[in-house]
Short mmCIF file of C-alpha atoms in Angstrom, two decimals:
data_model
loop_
_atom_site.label_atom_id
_atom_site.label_comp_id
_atom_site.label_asym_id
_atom_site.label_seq_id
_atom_site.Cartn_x
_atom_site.Cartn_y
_atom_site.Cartn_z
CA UNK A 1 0.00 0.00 0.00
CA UNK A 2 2.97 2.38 0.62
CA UNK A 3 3.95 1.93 -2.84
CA UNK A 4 0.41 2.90 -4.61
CA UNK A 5 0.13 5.81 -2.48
CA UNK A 6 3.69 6.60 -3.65
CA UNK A 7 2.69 6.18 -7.02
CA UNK A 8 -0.44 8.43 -6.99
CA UNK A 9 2.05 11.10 -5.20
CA UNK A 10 4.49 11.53 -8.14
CA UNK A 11 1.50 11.50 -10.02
CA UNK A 12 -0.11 14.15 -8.63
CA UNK A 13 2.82 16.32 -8.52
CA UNK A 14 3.49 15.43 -12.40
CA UNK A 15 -0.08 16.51 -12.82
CA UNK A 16 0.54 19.98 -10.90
CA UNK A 17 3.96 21.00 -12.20
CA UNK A 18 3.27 20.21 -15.81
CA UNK A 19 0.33 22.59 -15.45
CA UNK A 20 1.99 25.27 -13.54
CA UNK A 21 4.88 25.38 -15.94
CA UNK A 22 2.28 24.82 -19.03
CA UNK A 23 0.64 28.14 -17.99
CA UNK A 24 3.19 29.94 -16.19
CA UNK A 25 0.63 30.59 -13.24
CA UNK A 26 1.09 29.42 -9.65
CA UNK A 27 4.52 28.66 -10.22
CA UNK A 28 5.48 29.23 -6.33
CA UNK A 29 3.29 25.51 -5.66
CA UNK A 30 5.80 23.66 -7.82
CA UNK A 31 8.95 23.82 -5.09
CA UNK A 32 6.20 23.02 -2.16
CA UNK A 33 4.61 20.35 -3.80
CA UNK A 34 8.55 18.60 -4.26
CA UNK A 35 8.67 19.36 -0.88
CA UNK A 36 5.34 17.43 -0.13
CA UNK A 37 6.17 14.60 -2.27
CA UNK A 38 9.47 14.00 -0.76
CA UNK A 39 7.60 14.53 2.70
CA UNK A 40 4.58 11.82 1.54
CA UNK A 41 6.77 9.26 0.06
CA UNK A 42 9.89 9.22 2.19
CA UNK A 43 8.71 10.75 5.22
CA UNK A 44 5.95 8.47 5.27
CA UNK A 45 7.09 5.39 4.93
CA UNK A 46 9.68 6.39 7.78
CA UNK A 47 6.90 7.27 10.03
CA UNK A 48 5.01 4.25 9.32
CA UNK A 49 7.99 2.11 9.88
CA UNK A 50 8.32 3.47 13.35
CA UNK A 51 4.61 2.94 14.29
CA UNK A 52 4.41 5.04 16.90
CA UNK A 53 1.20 7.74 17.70
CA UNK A 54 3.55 10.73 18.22
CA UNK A 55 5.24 10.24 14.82
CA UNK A 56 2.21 9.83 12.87
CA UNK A 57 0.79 13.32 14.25
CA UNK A 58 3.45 15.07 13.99
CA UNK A 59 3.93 13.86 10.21
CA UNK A 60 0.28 14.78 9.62
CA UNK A 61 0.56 18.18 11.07
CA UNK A 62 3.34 19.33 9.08
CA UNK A 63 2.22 17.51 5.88
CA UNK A 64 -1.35 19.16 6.08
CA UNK A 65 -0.43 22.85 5.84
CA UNK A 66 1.96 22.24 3.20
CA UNK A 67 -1.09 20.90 1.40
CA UNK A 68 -3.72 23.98 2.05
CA UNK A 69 -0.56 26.07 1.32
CA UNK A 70 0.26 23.60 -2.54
CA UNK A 71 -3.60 23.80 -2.73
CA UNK A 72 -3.96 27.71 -1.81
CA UNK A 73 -1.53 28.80 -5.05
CA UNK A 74 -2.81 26.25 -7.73
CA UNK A 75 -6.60 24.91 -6.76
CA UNK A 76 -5.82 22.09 -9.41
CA UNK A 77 -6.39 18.39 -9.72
CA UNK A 78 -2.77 17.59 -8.66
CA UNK A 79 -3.21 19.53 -5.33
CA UNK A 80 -6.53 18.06 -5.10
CA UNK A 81 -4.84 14.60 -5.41
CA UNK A 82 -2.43 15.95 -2.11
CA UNK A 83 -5.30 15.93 -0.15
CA UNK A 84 -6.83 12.49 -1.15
CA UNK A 85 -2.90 10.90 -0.55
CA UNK A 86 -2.84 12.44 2.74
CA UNK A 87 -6.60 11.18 3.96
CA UNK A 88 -4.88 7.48 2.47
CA UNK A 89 -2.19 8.03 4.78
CA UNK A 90 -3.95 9.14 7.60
CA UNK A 91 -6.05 6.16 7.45
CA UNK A 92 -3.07 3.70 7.95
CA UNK A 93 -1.85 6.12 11.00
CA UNK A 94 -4.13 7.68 12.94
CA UNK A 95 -7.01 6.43 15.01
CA UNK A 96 -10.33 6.88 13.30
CA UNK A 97 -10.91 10.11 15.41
CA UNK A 98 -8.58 11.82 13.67
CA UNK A 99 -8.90 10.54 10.65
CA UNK A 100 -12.62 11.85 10.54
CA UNK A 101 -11.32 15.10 12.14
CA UNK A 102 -9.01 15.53 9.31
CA UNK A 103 -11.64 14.86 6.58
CA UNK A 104 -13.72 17.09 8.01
CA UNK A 105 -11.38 19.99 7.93
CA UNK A 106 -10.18 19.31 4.40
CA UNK A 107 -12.73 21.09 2.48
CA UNK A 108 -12.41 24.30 4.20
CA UNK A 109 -9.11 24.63 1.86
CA UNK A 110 -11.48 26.52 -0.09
CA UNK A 111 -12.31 29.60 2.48
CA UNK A 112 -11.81 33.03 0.83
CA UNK A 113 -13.95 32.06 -2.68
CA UNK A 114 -17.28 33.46 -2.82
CA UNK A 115 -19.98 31.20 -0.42
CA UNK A 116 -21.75 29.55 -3.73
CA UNK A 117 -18.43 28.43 -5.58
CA UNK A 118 -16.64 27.44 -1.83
CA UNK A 119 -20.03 25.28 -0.83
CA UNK A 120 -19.90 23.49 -4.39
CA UNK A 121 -15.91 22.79 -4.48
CA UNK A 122 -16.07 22.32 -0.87
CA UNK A 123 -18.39 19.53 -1.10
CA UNK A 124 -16.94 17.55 -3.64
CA UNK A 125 -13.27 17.80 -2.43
CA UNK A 126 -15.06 16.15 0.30
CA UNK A 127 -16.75 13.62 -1.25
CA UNK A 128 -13.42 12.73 -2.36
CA UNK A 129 -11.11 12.59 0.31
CA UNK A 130 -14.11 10.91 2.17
CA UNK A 131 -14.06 7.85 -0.63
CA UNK A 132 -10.14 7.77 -0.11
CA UNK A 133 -11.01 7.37 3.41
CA UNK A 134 -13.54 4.74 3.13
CA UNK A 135 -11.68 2.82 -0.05
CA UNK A 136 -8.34 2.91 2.11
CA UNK A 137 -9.81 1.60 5.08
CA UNK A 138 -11.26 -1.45 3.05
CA UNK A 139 -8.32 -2.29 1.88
CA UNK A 140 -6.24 -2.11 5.06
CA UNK A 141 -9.48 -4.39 6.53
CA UNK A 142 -8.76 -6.89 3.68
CA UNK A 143 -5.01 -6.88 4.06
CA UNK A 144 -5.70 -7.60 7.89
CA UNK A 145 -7.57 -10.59 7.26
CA UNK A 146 -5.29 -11.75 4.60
CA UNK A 147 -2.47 -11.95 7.20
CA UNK A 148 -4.81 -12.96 9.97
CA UNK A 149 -6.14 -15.85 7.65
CA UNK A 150 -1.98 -16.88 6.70
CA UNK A 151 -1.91 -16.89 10.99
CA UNK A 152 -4.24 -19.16 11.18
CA UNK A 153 -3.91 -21.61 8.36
CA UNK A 154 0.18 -21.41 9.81
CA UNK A 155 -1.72 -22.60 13.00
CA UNK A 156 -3.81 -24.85 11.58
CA UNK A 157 -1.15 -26.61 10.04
CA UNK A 158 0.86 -26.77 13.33
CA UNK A 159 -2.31 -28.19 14.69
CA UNK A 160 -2.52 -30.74 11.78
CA UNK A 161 1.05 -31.64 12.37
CA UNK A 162 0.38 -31.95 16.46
CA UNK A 163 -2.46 -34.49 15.57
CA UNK A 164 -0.20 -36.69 13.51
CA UNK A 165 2.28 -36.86 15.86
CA UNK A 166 -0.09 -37.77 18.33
CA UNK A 167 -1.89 -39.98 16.21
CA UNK A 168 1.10 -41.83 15.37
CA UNK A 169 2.11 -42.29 19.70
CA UNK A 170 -0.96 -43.70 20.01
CA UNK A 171 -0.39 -45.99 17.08
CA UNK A 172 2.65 -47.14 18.42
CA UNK A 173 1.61 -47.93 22.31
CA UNK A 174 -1.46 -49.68 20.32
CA UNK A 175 0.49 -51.75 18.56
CA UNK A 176 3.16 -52.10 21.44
CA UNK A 177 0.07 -53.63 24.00
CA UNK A 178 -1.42 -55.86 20.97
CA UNK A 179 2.05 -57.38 20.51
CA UNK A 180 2.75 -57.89 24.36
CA UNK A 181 -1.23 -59.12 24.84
CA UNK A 182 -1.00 -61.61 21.96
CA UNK A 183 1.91 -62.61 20.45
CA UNK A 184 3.18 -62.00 24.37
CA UNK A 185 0.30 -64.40 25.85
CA UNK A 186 0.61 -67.26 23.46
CA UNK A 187 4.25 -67.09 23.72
CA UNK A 188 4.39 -67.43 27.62
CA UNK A 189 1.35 -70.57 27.12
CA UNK A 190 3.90 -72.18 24.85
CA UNK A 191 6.58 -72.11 26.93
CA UNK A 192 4.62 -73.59 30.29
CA UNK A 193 3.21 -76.39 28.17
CA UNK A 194 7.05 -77.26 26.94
CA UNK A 195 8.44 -77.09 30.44
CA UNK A 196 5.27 -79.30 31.40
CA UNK A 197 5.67 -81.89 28.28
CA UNK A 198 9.46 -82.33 29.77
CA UNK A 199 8.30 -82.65 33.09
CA UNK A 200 5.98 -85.94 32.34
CA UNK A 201 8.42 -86.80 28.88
CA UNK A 202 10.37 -89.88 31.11
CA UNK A 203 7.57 -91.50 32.84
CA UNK A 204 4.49 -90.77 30.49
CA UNK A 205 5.20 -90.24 26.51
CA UNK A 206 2.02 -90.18 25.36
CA UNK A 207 0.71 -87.53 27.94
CA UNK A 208 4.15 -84.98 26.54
CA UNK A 209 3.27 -85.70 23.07
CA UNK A 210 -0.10 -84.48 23.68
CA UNK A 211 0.95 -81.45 25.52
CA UNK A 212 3.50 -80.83 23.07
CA UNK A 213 0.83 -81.10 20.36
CA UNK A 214 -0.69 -78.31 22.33
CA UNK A 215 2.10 -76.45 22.18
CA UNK A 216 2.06 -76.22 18.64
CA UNK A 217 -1.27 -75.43 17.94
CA UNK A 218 -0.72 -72.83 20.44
CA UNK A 219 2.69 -71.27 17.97
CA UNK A 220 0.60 -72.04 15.00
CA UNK A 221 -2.35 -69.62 16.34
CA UNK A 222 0.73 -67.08 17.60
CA UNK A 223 2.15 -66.97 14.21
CA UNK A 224 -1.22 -66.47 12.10
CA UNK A 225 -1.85 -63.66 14.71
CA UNK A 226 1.29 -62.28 14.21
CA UNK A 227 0.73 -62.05 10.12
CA UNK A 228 -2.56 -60.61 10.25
CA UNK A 229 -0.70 -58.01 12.51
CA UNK A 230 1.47 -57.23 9.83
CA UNK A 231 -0.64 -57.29 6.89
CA UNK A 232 -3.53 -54.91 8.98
CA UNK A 233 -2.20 -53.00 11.91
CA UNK A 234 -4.75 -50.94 12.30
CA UNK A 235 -7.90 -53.27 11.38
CA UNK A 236 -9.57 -54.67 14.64
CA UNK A 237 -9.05 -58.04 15.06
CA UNK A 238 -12.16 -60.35 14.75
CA UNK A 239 -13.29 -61.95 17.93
CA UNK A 240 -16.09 -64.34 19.30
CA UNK A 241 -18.54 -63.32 21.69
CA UNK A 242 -16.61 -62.14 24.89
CA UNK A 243 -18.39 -65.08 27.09
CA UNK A 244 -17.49 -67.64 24.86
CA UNK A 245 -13.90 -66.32 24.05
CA UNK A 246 -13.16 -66.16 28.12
CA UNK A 247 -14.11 -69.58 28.38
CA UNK A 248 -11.55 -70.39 25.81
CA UNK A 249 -9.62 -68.92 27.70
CA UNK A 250 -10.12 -70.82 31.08
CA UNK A 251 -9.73 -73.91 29.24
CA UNK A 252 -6.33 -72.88 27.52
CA UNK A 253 -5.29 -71.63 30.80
CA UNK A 254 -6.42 -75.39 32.81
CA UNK A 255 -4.41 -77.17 29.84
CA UNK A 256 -1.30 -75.33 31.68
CA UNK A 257 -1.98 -77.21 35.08
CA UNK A 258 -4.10 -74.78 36.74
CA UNK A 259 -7.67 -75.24 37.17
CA UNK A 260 -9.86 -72.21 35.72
CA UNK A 261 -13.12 -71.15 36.55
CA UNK A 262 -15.23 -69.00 34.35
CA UNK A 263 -18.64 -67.20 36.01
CA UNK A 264 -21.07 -65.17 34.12
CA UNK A 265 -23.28 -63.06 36.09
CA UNK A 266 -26.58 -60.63 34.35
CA UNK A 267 -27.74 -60.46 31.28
CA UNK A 268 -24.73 -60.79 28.51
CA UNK A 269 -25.23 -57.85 25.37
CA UNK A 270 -23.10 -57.12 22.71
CA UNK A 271 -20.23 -54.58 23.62
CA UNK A 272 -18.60 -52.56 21.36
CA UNK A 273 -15.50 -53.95 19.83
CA UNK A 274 -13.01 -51.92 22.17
CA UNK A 275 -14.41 -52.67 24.97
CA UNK A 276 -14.90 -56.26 24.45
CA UNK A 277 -11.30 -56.59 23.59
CA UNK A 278 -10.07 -54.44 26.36
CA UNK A 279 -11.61 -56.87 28.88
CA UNK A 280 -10.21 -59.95 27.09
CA UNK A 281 -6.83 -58.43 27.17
CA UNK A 282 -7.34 -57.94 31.31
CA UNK A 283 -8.51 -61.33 31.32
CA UNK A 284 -5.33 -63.27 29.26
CA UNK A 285 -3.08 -60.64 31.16
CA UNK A 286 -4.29 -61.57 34.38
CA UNK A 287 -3.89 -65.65 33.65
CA UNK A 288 -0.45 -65.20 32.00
CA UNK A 289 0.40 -62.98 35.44
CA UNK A 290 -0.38 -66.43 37.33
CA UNK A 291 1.22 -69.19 35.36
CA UNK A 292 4.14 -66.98 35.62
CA UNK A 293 4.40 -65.58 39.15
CA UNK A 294 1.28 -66.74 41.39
CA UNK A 295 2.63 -70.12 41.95
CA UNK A 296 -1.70 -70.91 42.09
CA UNK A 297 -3.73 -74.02 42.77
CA UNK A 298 -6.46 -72.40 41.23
CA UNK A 299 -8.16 -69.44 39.01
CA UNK A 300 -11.46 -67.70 38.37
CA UNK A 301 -12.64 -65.20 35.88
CA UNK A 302 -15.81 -63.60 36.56
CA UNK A 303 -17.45 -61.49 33.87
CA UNK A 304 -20.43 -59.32 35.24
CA UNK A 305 -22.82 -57.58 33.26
CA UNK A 306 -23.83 -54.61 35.17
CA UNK A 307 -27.02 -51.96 34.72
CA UNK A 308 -24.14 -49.88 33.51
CA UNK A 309 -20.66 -51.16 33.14
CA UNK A 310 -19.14 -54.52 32.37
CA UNK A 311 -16.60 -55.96 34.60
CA UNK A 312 -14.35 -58.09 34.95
CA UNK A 313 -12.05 -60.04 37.76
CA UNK A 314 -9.42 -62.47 37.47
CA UNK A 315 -8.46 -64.30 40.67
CA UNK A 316 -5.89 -66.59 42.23
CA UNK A 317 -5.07 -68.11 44.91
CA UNK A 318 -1.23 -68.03 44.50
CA UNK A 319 1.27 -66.44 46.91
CA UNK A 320 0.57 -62.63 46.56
CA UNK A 321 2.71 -59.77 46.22
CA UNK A 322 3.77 -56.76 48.36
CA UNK A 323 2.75 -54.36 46.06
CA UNK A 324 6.04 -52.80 45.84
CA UNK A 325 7.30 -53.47 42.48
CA UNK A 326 6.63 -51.34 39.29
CA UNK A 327 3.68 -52.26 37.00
CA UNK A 328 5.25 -53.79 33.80
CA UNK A 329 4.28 -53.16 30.04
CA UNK A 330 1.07 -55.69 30.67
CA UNK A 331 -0.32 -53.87 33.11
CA UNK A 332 0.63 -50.59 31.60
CA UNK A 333 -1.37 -51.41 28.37
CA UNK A 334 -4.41 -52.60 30.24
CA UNK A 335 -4.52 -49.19 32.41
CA UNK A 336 -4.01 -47.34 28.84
CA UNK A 337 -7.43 -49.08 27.40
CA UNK A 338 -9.30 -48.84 30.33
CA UNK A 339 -8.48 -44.76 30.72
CA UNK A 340 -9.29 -44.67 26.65
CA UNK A 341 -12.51 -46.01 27.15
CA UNK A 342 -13.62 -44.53 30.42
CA UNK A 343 -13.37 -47.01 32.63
CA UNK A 344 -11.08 -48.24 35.78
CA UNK A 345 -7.99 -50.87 36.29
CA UNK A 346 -7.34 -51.87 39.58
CA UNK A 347 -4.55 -54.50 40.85
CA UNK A 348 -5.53 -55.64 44.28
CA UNK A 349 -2.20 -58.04 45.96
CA UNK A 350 -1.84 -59.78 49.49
CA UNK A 351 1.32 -61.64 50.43
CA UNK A 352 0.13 -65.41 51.15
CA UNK A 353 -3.66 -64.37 50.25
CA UNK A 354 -3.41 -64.29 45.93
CA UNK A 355 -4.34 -61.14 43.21
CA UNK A 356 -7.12 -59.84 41.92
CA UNK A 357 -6.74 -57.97 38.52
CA UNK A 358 -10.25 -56.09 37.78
CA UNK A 359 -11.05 -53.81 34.35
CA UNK A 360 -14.47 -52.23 34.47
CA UNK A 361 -15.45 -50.39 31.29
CA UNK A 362 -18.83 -48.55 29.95
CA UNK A 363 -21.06 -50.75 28.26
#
């Protein structure tokens, strides 16, 4: 904008010294009106670099006598043109107060003709610094939302850029609790029914064969799980209803020599498919926790269909803990999908007296 209103300058001053020197009249307005346009190109843009109120009066109080004085010796469409640059200007520095205070004094440039000819040239030099005013101040309102609109689509894409990095952390601890709750789970299953087919492989061939049969069924189902991982990350996987998947899983777990007890209590509905696998992940987490530390006789998972929540318990009666250790990745995971949905993890851990893992979510 500095530039077009330097423009128009020069060109007003072309306009007024070619017409001065054309009729050899008013010759005395071509040195102040050099003066102005070194003052309203220059000047200005010095003033408006500074931004500061005390600079932009000052500027407009020396620049505005300069133009009643370029105006008082030629009365011409170049000094005219003074007048509408300096409104322009005023509009980018002032406060509308004195912006409208300037306008309003403009047309009295024309004091000392006779009333008629002063009221007609008086009102349309203010008509047209008043349409500077009004065209400048639409375009400094359109440059201001041009840069506030760059802000915010800068912000937006900081935003955009904040979601994908979040997006992909939550990707990863997704795929980092489906690895440890499946590929995790079946590995630690394997390994018991191994240890247990070695056990009984001296004294009873047939029973380790079988277990070791188990055993790889149980890799076989690890490694399918582990390719449709791979080939769909971010698909859910498919799963029975949760009743009938938990009692799969008591029996799995009571193939690894201790004794699981399933109990469903209410009225079983469908849950949606986070949920449902959030509360088969507490309950696999919870048996692998007691093949591998309880030392147990014995297990129960009880499934509960609430009026409002779904919950679920897995129970030993192994040796306990203290409670003192830190909660490893499992455990982490769990908490992480029961927070996600809105629900509640709780470990509950007596020395001598067994666990209880619970999950309740919405449902």
């Amino acid at each position: 904008m500095n530039r077009a209103l330097a423009v128009l300058t020069c060109g007003a001053y072309f306009t007024l010294a070619i017409g001065a020197l054309a009729s050899g009249e008013a010759l005395e307005a071509v040195p102040l009106g050099a003066l102005f346009t070194v003052l309203a190109t220059f000047g200005f843009a010095w003033v408006r670099r500074k931004g500061q109120l005390a600079w932009s009066i000052a500027y407009v109080l020396v620049s505005l006598p300069l133009a009643f004085a370029v105006f008082s010796f030629d009365p011409s469409v170049g000094s005219t043109l003074f007048f509408v640059v300096l409104v322009s200007q005023s509009v980018l520095l002032l406060p509308v107060p004195g912006t409208a205070l300037l306008v309003a004094g403009i047309p009295f440039a024309h004091v000392g003709m006779p009333w008629a000819e002063a009221l007609r040239e008086g009102f349309g030099l203010l008509a047209s610094v008043l349409f500077a005013a009004v065209i400048t101040t639409l375009l400094l309102r359109e440059q201001r939302a041009r840069a506030e609109l760059a802000e915010a689509h800068k912000r937006l894409r900081d935003y955009a850029a904040q979601a994908e990095r979040l997006a992909t952390a939550q990707e990863r601890n997704r795929v980092a609790r489906d690895i440890h709750d499946g590929l995790g789970h079946s590995l630690t299953v394997i390994q018991m029914q191994v240890k247990a087919a070695r056990a009984v492989l001296p004294t009873d061939s047939d029973k380790a064969d079988d277990v070791l049969a188990k055993a790889q069924d149980q890799a076989e189902s690890a490694l399918g799980e582990v390719r449709r991982s791979v080939s769909t990350l971010r698909e859910p996987r498919s799963m029975p209803p949760l009743p009938e998947a938990l009692r799969a899983l008591a029996e799995e777990n009571a193939a690894t020599g201790v004794p699981t007890e399933l109990t469903v209590s209410g009225t079983a509905r469908e849950l949606g498919a986070e949920a449902r696998e959030a509360l088969f992940r507490a309950a696999q987490e919870g048996l692998t926790n007691i093949r591998k530390h309880a030392g147990a006789e014995s297990a129960d998972v009880v499934l509960e269909y609430a009026e409002a929540v779904v919950r679920l318990e897995v129970r030993d009666d192994g040796t306990g803990a203290s409670g003192d250790g830190s909660p490893g990745f499992g455990l982490l995971g769990l908490r992480e999908r029961a927070v996600h949905l809105g629900g509640r993890l709780d470990l509950r851990s007596e020395p001598g007296r067994g666990s209880t893992l619970s999950m309740e979510v919405p449902g």
